[in-house]
Amino acid sequence: MNTTGCAAGQGLRLIPFRGLRYVPERVGSLAAVTSPPYDVVVRPDGLHHLESADPHNIVRLILPQAGTASERHRQAADTLKHWLAEGVLAPDPVPVLYVYEQRADDILQRGVIGALALSPASEGVVLPHEDVMADVVEDRADLMRTAAAHLEPLLLSYAGDGTPSGTTAVIERVVERLPLLTTTTEDGFSHRLWAVTDPAEQAEIESDLSRRQALIADGHHRWATYLRLQQEQSVPGPWDFGLVLLVDTARYPLRVRAIHRLLHRLPVAQALRALDGRFRVRSVDGPLPRALDALADAATEGNAFLLAGDGRFHLVDRPDEQLLARTIRADRPDAWRALDATVLHSTLLDDVWRIPDAPEHIAYIHDTAAAVEQAERHGATAVLMHPVREDVVRDLARQGVTMPRKSTSFGPKPATGLVLRSLGAG
């Protein structure tokens, strides 16, 4: 399977839509109402911070707070309806595609936001590379179903020609025009959004993308949710499309970071005792950046992890080969068997520590410092990971092999709250 392109008409189909956007005059600032994607918000601190930033912050839709799941999702739907009635959010007048830019220091990312025709992985148009958790898909499905909206775009990547042609050519013309909005979020990223209204430019994008296939960079659970909700419908309609941001990584390469694990009920001392004779364990000096350098060095030679939570850092590497042979599936490619995430889940979590992959036992945290801080605060163990190379991710995706859940964090991720998609009015 080739992720650089496919026959015309058999690839990506991106269509314009009437985006729901915040009315600037009705909110404190656009930066104050945005949020990272729902699964990046570090709970509860990050959630409370965002909720207090502005009474209309988007977290009140993507992470509503109530006693039960059904109450949370109904609350989000009611809040969305209320904001639309009050004019806090309003639909754009005509269906458009959106050019979106993120910039910070030496990072520049541009792509197109639109409604993408859904397709199963078997068709080879949109390729997942990670497994998903059924309970998360269930929760997101009920939220989307109740709110009748796509509240945040997925991040998908595709490999263009490496030249300013097709979609990239349109993007680079559009960014010379006056944007619909511009804002800078507290993480230092500036965000700009433009509407592509010209039918000729929309057609240029459509023609170019019809030859492409995409890799899901961020949003596997939401993509699985899109597919699940589509299957529930008896007639064609808006549920046949999903809100996405498509980025040409030949022009704007993504960054790949690790997602760390927080083991709520496992103290570091207990974790280390269980590793005796199975992995090599060494104490490494802090502070955190220095310990992460030691992890990166060890990762060049094989599987390596950094444990934290007791005020120190412990480098775990050189697993026993017989242990790996016994615990890791033999019917997968060597690249999959060698992944740190594979060894973590199949060997450490399932066999050595015997920890169920359930929310009450494991949290997935993108921010390294936050993972360490929470482990130290609660007497837990943070397992810090080294990122997977993007070429490994793509190669496995081409083979139709999914990695363990939450193996990668591609970015920069689109800010949530700049554009939403209503499903209620088609």
Short mmCIF file of C-alpha atoms in Angstrom, two decimals:
data_model
loop_
_atom_site.label_atom_id
_atom_site.label_comp_id
_atom_site.label_asym_id
_atom_site.label_seq_id
_atom_site.Cartn_x
_atom_site.Cartn_y
_atom_site.Cartn_z
CA MET A 1 0.00 0.00 0.00
CA ASN A 2 1.39 3.41 -0.94
CA THR A 3 0.69 6.47 1.22
CA THR A 4 2.03 8.92 -1.36
CA GLY A 5 -1.01 8.68 -3.59
CA CYS A 6 -3.60 6.56 -5.37
CA ALA A 7 -5.59 6.56 -8.58
CA ALA A 8 -7.66 9.67 -9.26
CA GLY A 9 -11.16 9.38 -7.87
CA GLN A 10 -10.12 6.68 -5.39
CA GLY A 11 -8.44 8.94 -2.86
CA LEU A 12 -9.48 11.65 -0.44
CA ARG A 13 -12.73 13.51 -1.00
CA LEU A 14 -12.79 16.79 0.94
CA ILE A 15 -15.88 18.99 0.65
CA PRO A 16 -16.72 22.52 1.86
CA PHE A 17 -19.01 23.05 4.86
CA ARG A 18 -20.51 25.94 6.82
CA GLY A 19 -18.21 26.13 9.80
CA LEU A 20 -19.45 27.20 13.21
CA ARG A 21 -17.10 29.83 14.61
CA TYR A 22 -16.95 32.05 17.67
CA VAL A 23 -18.20 35.61 17.15
CA PRO A 24 -15.23 37.67 18.42
CA GLU A 25 -17.42 40.42 19.85
CA ARG A 26 -19.23 37.92 22.11
CA VAL A 27 -16.15 36.43 23.83
CA GLY A 28 -13.24 37.83 25.79
CA SER A 29 -10.72 36.74 23.16
CA LEU A 30 -10.37 33.92 20.66
CA ALA A 31 -7.32 32.62 22.51
CA ALA A 32 -9.33 32.40 25.75
CA VAL A 33 -12.01 30.16 24.22
CA THR A 34 -9.68 27.66 22.54
CA SER A 35 -8.29 24.45 23.98
CA PRO A 36 -5.94 21.61 23.06
CA PRO A 37 -7.72 18.45 21.81
CA TYR A 38 -9.84 16.77 24.47
CA ASP A 39 -7.32 14.00 25.17
CA VAL A 40 -4.40 16.40 25.63
CA VAL A 41 -6.03 18.47 28.40
CA VAL A 42 -4.34 17.39 31.64
CA ARG A 43 -7.13 16.78 34.10
CA PRO A 44 -8.12 18.25 36.43
CA ASP A 45 -5.67 21.17 36.50
CA GLY A 46 -5.74 21.92 32.80
CA LEU A 47 -9.50 21.60 32.64
CA HIS A 48 -10.09 24.04 35.49
CA HIS A 49 -7.58 26.48 33.99
CA LEU A 50 -9.39 26.47 30.65
CA GLU A 51 -12.85 26.70 32.21
CA SER A 52 -11.79 29.80 34.12
CA ALA A 53 -10.15 31.41 31.08
CA ASP A 54 -13.55 32.34 29.60
CA PRO A 55 -17.12 31.21 30.37
CA HIS A 56 -17.43 30.18 26.73
CA ASN A 57 -14.25 28.11 26.52
CA ILE A 58 -14.66 25.13 24.18
CA VAL A 59 -13.84 22.65 26.98
CA ARG A 60 -17.45 23.12 28.13
CA LEU A 61 -18.38 21.28 24.93
CA ILE A 62 -15.56 18.75 24.52
CA LEU A 63 -15.15 17.92 28.23
CA PRO A 64 -18.46 18.81 29.92
CA GLN A 65 -18.64 18.20 33.67
CA ALA A 66 -21.65 16.42 35.24
CA GLY A 67 -22.49 13.36 37.33
CA THR A 68 -23.00 10.79 34.57
CA ALA A 69 -21.92 10.37 30.96
CA SER A 70 -25.43 10.98 29.63
CA GLU A 71 -25.75 14.13 31.77
CA ARG A 72 -22.39 15.40 30.52
CA HIS A 73 -23.30 14.88 26.89
CA ARG A 74 -26.76 16.43 27.28
CA GLN A 75 -25.12 19.39 29.02
CA ALA A 76 -22.74 19.86 26.08
CA ALA A 77 -25.63 19.73 23.60
CA ASP A 78 -27.63 22.25 25.62
CA THR A 79 -24.61 24.54 25.93
CA LEU A 80 -24.00 24.41 22.18
CA LYS A 81 -27.64 25.18 21.46
CA HIS A 82 -27.56 28.05 23.97
CA TRP A 83 -24.40 29.57 22.49
CA LEU A 84 -25.87 29.41 18.99
CA ALA A 85 -29.08 31.07 20.16
CA GLU A 86 -27.10 33.81 21.93
CA GLY A 87 -24.84 34.43 18.94
CA VAL A 88 -21.69 33.31 20.76
CA LEU A 89 -21.18 30.83 17.91
CA ALA A 90 -22.50 31.41 14.40
CA PRO A 91 -22.33 29.52 11.10
CA ASP A 92 -20.43 30.98 8.19
CA PRO A 93 -22.77 32.19 5.43
CA VAL A 94 -21.74 29.67 2.74
CA PRO A 95 -19.92 26.31 2.64
CA VAL A 96 -16.15 26.78 2.35
CA LEU A 97 -12.86 25.01 2.87
CA TYR A 98 -10.54 26.58 5.43
CA VAL A 99 -6.81 27.14 5.22
CA TYR A 100 -5.28 26.91 8.69
CA GLU A 101 -1.81 28.05 9.77
CA GLN A 102 0.07 27.45 13.01
CA ARG A 103 3.39 29.14 13.69
CA ALA A 104 5.80 29.22 16.64
CA ASP A 105 9.54 29.91 16.57
CA ASP A 106 10.90 27.66 13.80
CA ILE A 107 7.65 25.69 13.39
CA LEU A 108 5.30 26.45 10.50
CA GLN A 109 2.36 24.20 9.68
CA ARG A 110 -0.35 24.84 7.11
CA GLY A 111 -3.21 22.67 5.94
CA VAL A 112 -6.81 22.54 4.81
CA ILE A 113 -9.82 21.99 7.06
CA GLY A 114 -12.90 20.44 5.46
CA ALA A 115 -15.44 17.63 5.69
CA LEU A 116 -13.78 14.41 4.55
CA ALA A 117 -15.71 11.47 3.11
CA LEU A 118 -15.41 8.54 5.50
CA SER A 119 -13.93 5.21 4.45
CA PRO A 120 -12.91 2.05 6.31
CA ALA A 121 -9.23 1.19 6.65
CA SER A 122 -9.71 -1.71 4.20
CA GLU A 123 -10.15 0.79 1.35
CA GLY A 124 -6.65 2.19 1.95
CA VAL A 125 -7.68 5.84 1.70
CA VAL A 126 -7.38 6.86 5.36
CA LEU A 127 -4.89 4.71 7.25
CA PRO A 128 -4.97 4.27 11.03
CA HIS A 129 -1.76 3.31 12.79
CA GLU A 130 -2.94 2.81 16.38
CA ASP A 131 -5.46 0.65 18.19
CA VAL A 132 -8.35 2.36 19.98
CA MET A 133 -10.11 1.85 23.31
CA ALA A 134 -13.78 0.86 23.07
CA ASP A 135 -14.86 2.90 26.09
CA VAL A 136 -13.37 6.09 24.65
CA VAL A 137 -15.10 5.54 21.28
CA GLU A 138 -18.37 4.91 23.11
CA ASP A 139 -18.03 8.15 25.08
CA ARG A 140 -17.09 10.27 22.06
CA ALA A 141 -19.87 8.71 19.98
CA ASP A 142 -22.52 9.56 22.55
CA LEU A 143 -21.19 13.12 22.83
CA MET A 144 -21.20 13.67 19.04
CA ARG A 145 -24.57 11.99 18.66
CA THR A 146 -26.18 14.08 21.40
CA ALA A 147 -24.61 17.37 20.34
CA ALA A 148 -25.06 16.59 16.60
CA ALA A 149 -21.73 18.24 15.94
CA HIS A 150 -18.07 17.60 15.24
CA LEU A 151 -16.40 19.73 17.88
CA GLU A 152 -12.74 19.47 16.87
CA PRO A 153 -10.87 18.48 13.70
CA LEU A 154 -8.69 15.40 13.44
CA LEU A 155 -5.11 15.83 12.20
CA LEU A 156 -4.41 13.81 9.05
CA SER A 157 -1.20 13.85 7.03
CA TYR A 158 -0.56 13.06 3.39
CA ALA A 159 2.56 13.13 1.25
CA GLY A 160 2.31 15.63 -1.58
CA ASP A 161 4.71 16.06 -4.47
CA GLY A 162 7.11 18.28 -2.53
CA THR A 163 6.33 21.15 -4.89
CA PRO A 164 3.96 24.13 -4.55
CA SER A 165 1.24 22.59 -6.71
CA GLY A 166 -2.35 21.46 -6.21
CA THR A 167 -3.56 21.95 -2.63
CA THR A 168 -0.24 23.41 -1.53
CA ALA A 169 -0.38 26.00 -4.31
CA VAL A 170 -3.85 27.08 -3.21
CA ILE A 171 -2.71 27.31 0.42
CA GLU A 172 0.27 29.47 -0.43
CA ARG A 173 -1.87 31.85 -2.48
CA VAL A 174 -4.56 32.08 0.18
CA VAL A 175 -2.17 32.95 3.03
CA GLU A 176 -1.31 36.19 1.22
CA ARG A 177 -4.90 37.36 1.77
CA LEU A 178 -6.67 38.83 4.79
CA PRO A 179 -7.47 36.03 7.28
CA LEU A 180 -10.85 35.37 8.87
CA LEU A 181 -9.19 35.29 12.27
CA THR A 182 -5.83 35.49 13.94
CA THR A 183 -4.93 34.74 17.55
CA THR A 184 -2.00 33.64 19.69
CA THR A 185 -2.59 30.98 22.35
CA GLU A 186 -0.73 30.77 25.65
CA ASP A 187 1.55 28.02 24.32
CA GLY A 188 3.10 30.65 22.04
CA PHE A 189 1.52 29.41 18.80
CA SER A 190 -0.06 31.93 16.48
CA HIS A 191 -3.11 30.71 14.56
CA ARG A 192 -4.60 32.09 11.36
CA LEU A 193 -7.66 30.89 9.43
CA TRP A 194 -8.82 31.75 5.91
CA ALA A 195 -11.92 30.79 3.90
CA VAL A 196 -11.43 29.30 0.42
CA THR A 197 -14.56 30.51 -1.36
CA ASP A 198 -13.42 30.47 -5.01
CA PRO A 199 -15.02 27.43 -6.77
CA ALA A 200 -11.93 27.10 -8.99
CA GLU A 201 -9.63 26.88 -5.97
CA GLN A 202 -11.96 24.44 -4.26
CA ALA A 203 -11.91 22.31 -7.41
CA GLU A 204 -8.09 22.49 -7.53
CA ILE A 205 -7.93 21.13 -3.99
CA GLU A 206 -10.54 18.44 -4.73
CA SER A 207 -8.68 17.25 -7.82
CA ASP A 208 -5.32 17.12 -6.05
CA LEU A 209 -6.60 15.28 -2.96
CA SER A 210 -8.50 12.73 -5.05
CA ARG A 211 -5.08 11.20 -5.82
CA ARG A 212 -3.94 11.09 -2.19
CA GLN A 213 -4.32 8.86 0.82
CA ALA A 214 -3.82 10.01 4.38
CA LEU A 215 -2.39 8.76 7.63
CA ILE A 216 -4.29 9.51 10.83
CA ALA A 217 -1.72 11.54 12.73
CA ASP A 218 -3.94 12.47 15.67
CA GLY A 219 -7.54 11.49 16.38
CA HIS A 220 -7.85 7.70 16.02
CA HIS A 221 -10.69 7.54 18.55
CA ARG A 222 -12.60 10.33 16.85
CA TRP A 223 -12.12 8.70 13.42
CA ALA A 224 -13.42 5.40 14.83
CA THR A 225 -16.31 7.39 16.28
CA TYR A 226 -17.08 8.95 12.88
CA LEU A 227 -17.24 5.48 11.32
CA ARG A 228 -19.41 4.12 14.11
CA LEU A 229 -21.93 6.97 13.84
CA GLN A 230 -22.00 6.65 10.06
CA GLN A 231 -22.97 2.98 10.40
CA GLU A 232 -25.94 3.98 12.56
CA GLN A 233 -27.49 6.04 9.76
CA SER A 234 -29.99 4.51 7.36
CA VAL A 235 -29.68 7.17 4.63
CA PRO A 236 -26.79 9.23 3.24
CA GLY A 237 -26.20 12.53 4.98
CA PRO A 238 -23.76 14.70 6.97
CA TRP A 239 -22.66 11.71 9.07
CA ASP A 240 -20.89 10.36 5.96
CA PHE A 241 -18.20 13.03 6.41
CA GLY A 242 -15.87 13.95 9.26
CA LEU A 243 -14.17 17.18 10.28
CA VAL A 244 -10.42 17.00 9.54
CA LEU A 245 -7.30 19.06 9.04
CA LEU A 246 -5.16 17.70 6.17
CA VAL A 247 -1.46 18.59 6.17
CA ASP A 248 0.99 17.88 3.35
CA THR A 249 4.01 16.60 5.28
CA ALA A 250 6.26 16.82 2.23
CA ARG A 251 5.80 20.60 2.51
CA TYR A 252 5.13 20.94 6.26
CA PRO A 253 6.67 18.02 8.20
CA LEU A 254 4.96 17.06 11.45
CA ARG A 255 6.72 16.54 14.76
CA VAL A 256 6.39 13.14 16.43
CA ARG A 257 6.39 12.97 20.21
CA ALA A 258 5.77 10.22 22.73
CA ILE A 259 2.70 9.76 24.92
CA HIS A 260 3.59 8.78 28.47
CA ARG A 261 1.79 6.45 30.90
CA LEU A 262 0.80 7.23 34.48
CA LEU A 263 0.25 4.04 36.48
CA HIS A 264 -2.09 5.18 39.24
CA ARG A 265 -1.84 2.21 41.60
CA LEU A 266 1.79 1.20 41.15
CA PRO A 267 4.42 2.89 43.38
CA VAL A 268 7.87 3.23 41.84
CA ALA A 269 9.51 0.95 44.43
CA GLN A 270 7.08 -1.85 43.61
CA ALA A 271 7.58 -1.35 39.87
CA LEU A 272 11.36 -1.58 40.26
CA ARG A 273 11.24 -4.73 42.40
CA ALA A 274 9.22 -6.52 39.71
CA LEU A 275 11.85 -5.65 37.09
CA ASP A 276 14.70 -7.37 38.94
CA GLY A 277 16.39 -9.87 36.61
CA ARG A 278 14.08 -9.01 33.73
CA PHE A 279 15.39 -5.58 32.66
CA ARG A 280 18.49 -3.56 33.44
CA VAL A 281 17.64 -0.72 35.83
CA ARG A 282 19.92 2.26 36.50
CA SER A 283 19.43 5.55 38.33
CA VAL A 284 20.14 8.58 36.12
CA ASP A 285 20.70 12.17 37.10
CA GLY A 286 18.11 14.90 36.71
CA PRO A 287 16.78 17.39 36.02
CA LEU A 288 14.14 16.06 33.63
CA PRO A 289 15.77 17.25 30.35
CA ARG A 290 19.03 15.55 31.32
CA ALA A 291 17.22 12.31 32.22
CA LEU A 292 15.39 12.41 28.89
CA ASP A 293 18.75 12.73 27.12
CA ALA A 294 19.82 9.52 28.85
CA LEU A 295 16.60 7.87 27.65
CA ALA A 296 17.24 9.00 24.08
CA ASP A 297 20.79 7.58 24.18
CA ALA A 298 19.56 4.23 25.50
CA ALA A 299 16.77 4.12 22.90
CA THR A 300 19.33 4.03 20.08
CA GLU A 301 20.35 0.54 21.25
CA GLY A 302 16.93 -0.99 21.92
CA ASN A 303 13.86 -0.75 24.13
CA ALA A 304 14.20 1.83 26.89
CA PHE A 305 11.91 3.55 29.38
CA LEU A 306 12.31 6.16 32.10
CA LEU A 307 10.44 5.64 35.37
CA ALA A 308 9.68 8.55 37.69
CA GLY A 309 7.48 9.33 40.67
CA ASP A 310 9.72 8.97 43.71
CA GLY A 311 11.78 12.12 43.17
CA ARG A 312 14.37 10.28 41.09
CA PHE A 313 14.72 8.92 37.55
CA HIS A 314 15.25 5.24 36.74
CA LEU A 315 16.36 4.14 33.28
CA VAL A 316 14.95 0.74 32.31
CA ASP A 317 16.45 -1.00 29.26
CA ARG A 318 17.98 -4.27 27.93
CA PRO A 319 14.99 -6.57 28.47
CA ASP A 320 15.61 -10.29 28.85
CA GLU A 321 15.33 -11.83 25.38
CA GLN A 322 13.53 -14.94 26.62
CA LEU A 323 10.99 -12.72 28.36
CA LEU A 324 10.35 -10.86 25.10
CA ALA A 325 10.03 -14.09 23.14
CA ARG A 326 7.44 -15.38 25.61
CA THR A 327 5.33 -12.23 25.91
CA ILE A 328 5.31 -10.62 22.44
CA ARG A 329 3.24 -11.95 19.55
CA ALA A 330 5.26 -13.74 16.88
CA ASP A 331 2.75 -13.13 14.07
CA ARG A 332 3.60 -9.45 13.63
CA PRO A 333 6.37 -7.70 11.67
CA ASP A 334 9.73 -7.27 13.38
CA ALA A 335 9.25 -3.47 13.44
CA TRP A 336 6.06 -3.93 15.46
CA ARG A 337 7.65 -6.44 17.82
CA ALA A 338 10.51 -4.02 18.49
CA LEU A 339 8.34 -1.01 19.37
CA ASP A 340 8.73 0.37 22.88
CA ALA A 341 4.94 0.56 23.11
CA THR A 342 4.67 -3.13 22.22
CA VAL A 343 7.17 -4.10 24.91
CA LEU A 344 5.50 -1.80 27.42
CA HIS A 345 2.00 -3.21 26.91
CA SER A 346 2.75 -6.87 26.11
CA THR A 347 5.67 -7.41 28.46
CA LEU A 348 5.64 -4.83 31.26
CA LEU A 349 1.96 -4.04 31.76
CA ASP A 350 0.46 -7.43 30.89
CA ASP A 351 3.12 -9.80 32.24
CA VAL A 352 5.54 -8.12 34.67
CA TRP A 353 3.29 -5.59 36.42
CA ARG A 354 -0.07 -7.21 35.53
CA ILE A 355 -1.88 -3.89 35.18
CA PRO A 356 -5.18 -3.78 33.26
CA ASP A 357 -5.38 -1.19 30.48
CA ALA A 358 -8.31 0.65 32.06
CA PRO A 359 -8.73 4.32 33.05
CA GLU A 360 -8.68 3.58 36.77
CA HIS A 361 -5.22 2.01 36.36
CA ILE A 362 -3.56 3.93 33.49
CA ALA A 363 -3.68 7.53 32.29
CA TYR A 364 -2.14 8.64 28.99
CA ILE A 365 -0.37 11.99 29.31
CA HIS A 366 1.23 13.98 26.49
CA ASP A 367 3.15 16.47 28.64
CA THR A 368 6.32 14.97 30.14
CA ALA A 369 6.62 17.32 33.11
CA ALA A 370 2.94 16.86 33.95
CA ALA A 371 3.35 13.06 33.97
CA VAL A 372 6.24 13.30 36.43
CA GLU A 373 4.47 15.86 38.62
CA GLN A 374 1.29 13.80 38.88
CA ALA A 375 3.24 10.62 39.66
CA GLU A 376 5.13 12.36 42.47
CA ARG A 377 1.97 13.95 43.84
CA HIS A 378 0.00 10.71 44.00
CA GLY A 379 2.70 8.14 44.75
CA ALA A 380 2.28 6.61 41.30
CA THR A 381 4.70 5.62 38.54
CA ALA A 382 5.22 7.64 35.37
CA VAL A 383 6.58 5.63 32.44
CA LEU A 384 8.24 8.11 30.10
CA MET A 385 8.58 7.01 26.48
CA HIS A 386 10.90 7.89 23.61
CA PRO A 387 9.08 8.89 20.38
CA VAL A 388 8.71 6.53 17.42
CA ARG A 389 10.17 7.62 14.09
CA GLU A 390 7.55 8.73 11.56
CA ASP A 391 8.90 6.41 8.85
CA VAL A 392 8.28 3.41 11.15
CA VAL A 393 4.69 4.57 11.72
CA ARG A 394 4.02 4.97 8.00
CA ASP A 395 5.61 1.65 7.08
CA LEU A 396 3.48 -0.26 9.56
CA ALA A 397 0.35 1.61 8.41
CA ARG A 398 1.09 0.62 4.81
CA GLN A 399 1.18 -2.99 5.95
CA GLY A 400 -2.18 -2.59 7.68
CA VAL A 401 -0.58 -3.17 11.10
CA THR A 402 -1.78 -1.00 13.96
CA MET A 403 0.48 -0.02 16.83
CA PRO A 404 -0.55 -0.23 20.49
CA ARG A 405 -2.93 2.58 21.48
CA LYS A 406 -1.45 5.98 22.24
CA SER A 407 1.93 5.09 20.73
CA THR A 408 2.55 8.47 19.11
CA SER A 409 1.69 12.14 19.39
CA PHE A 410 1.94 13.99 16.09
CA GLY A 411 1.87 17.76 16.09
CA PRO A 412 1.42 20.56 16.24
CA LYS A 413 -2.22 19.66 16.81
CA PRO A 414 -4.97 22.02 15.64
CA ALA A 415 -6.40 24.25 18.33
CA THR A 416 -9.91 23.19 19.31
CA GLY A 417 -12.52 25.93 19.06
CA LEU A 418 -11.50 27.77 15.90
CA VAL A 419 -13.99 25.96 13.67
CA LEU A 420 -16.73 23.39 14.44
CA ARG A 421 -19.09 21.46 12.17
CA SER A 422 -22.80 21.13 12.81
CA LEU A 423 -24.47 17.88 11.79
CA GLY A 424 -28.02 18.94 12.59
CA ALA A 425 -28.73 21.01 9.51
CA GLY A 426 -26.89 18.90 6.94
#
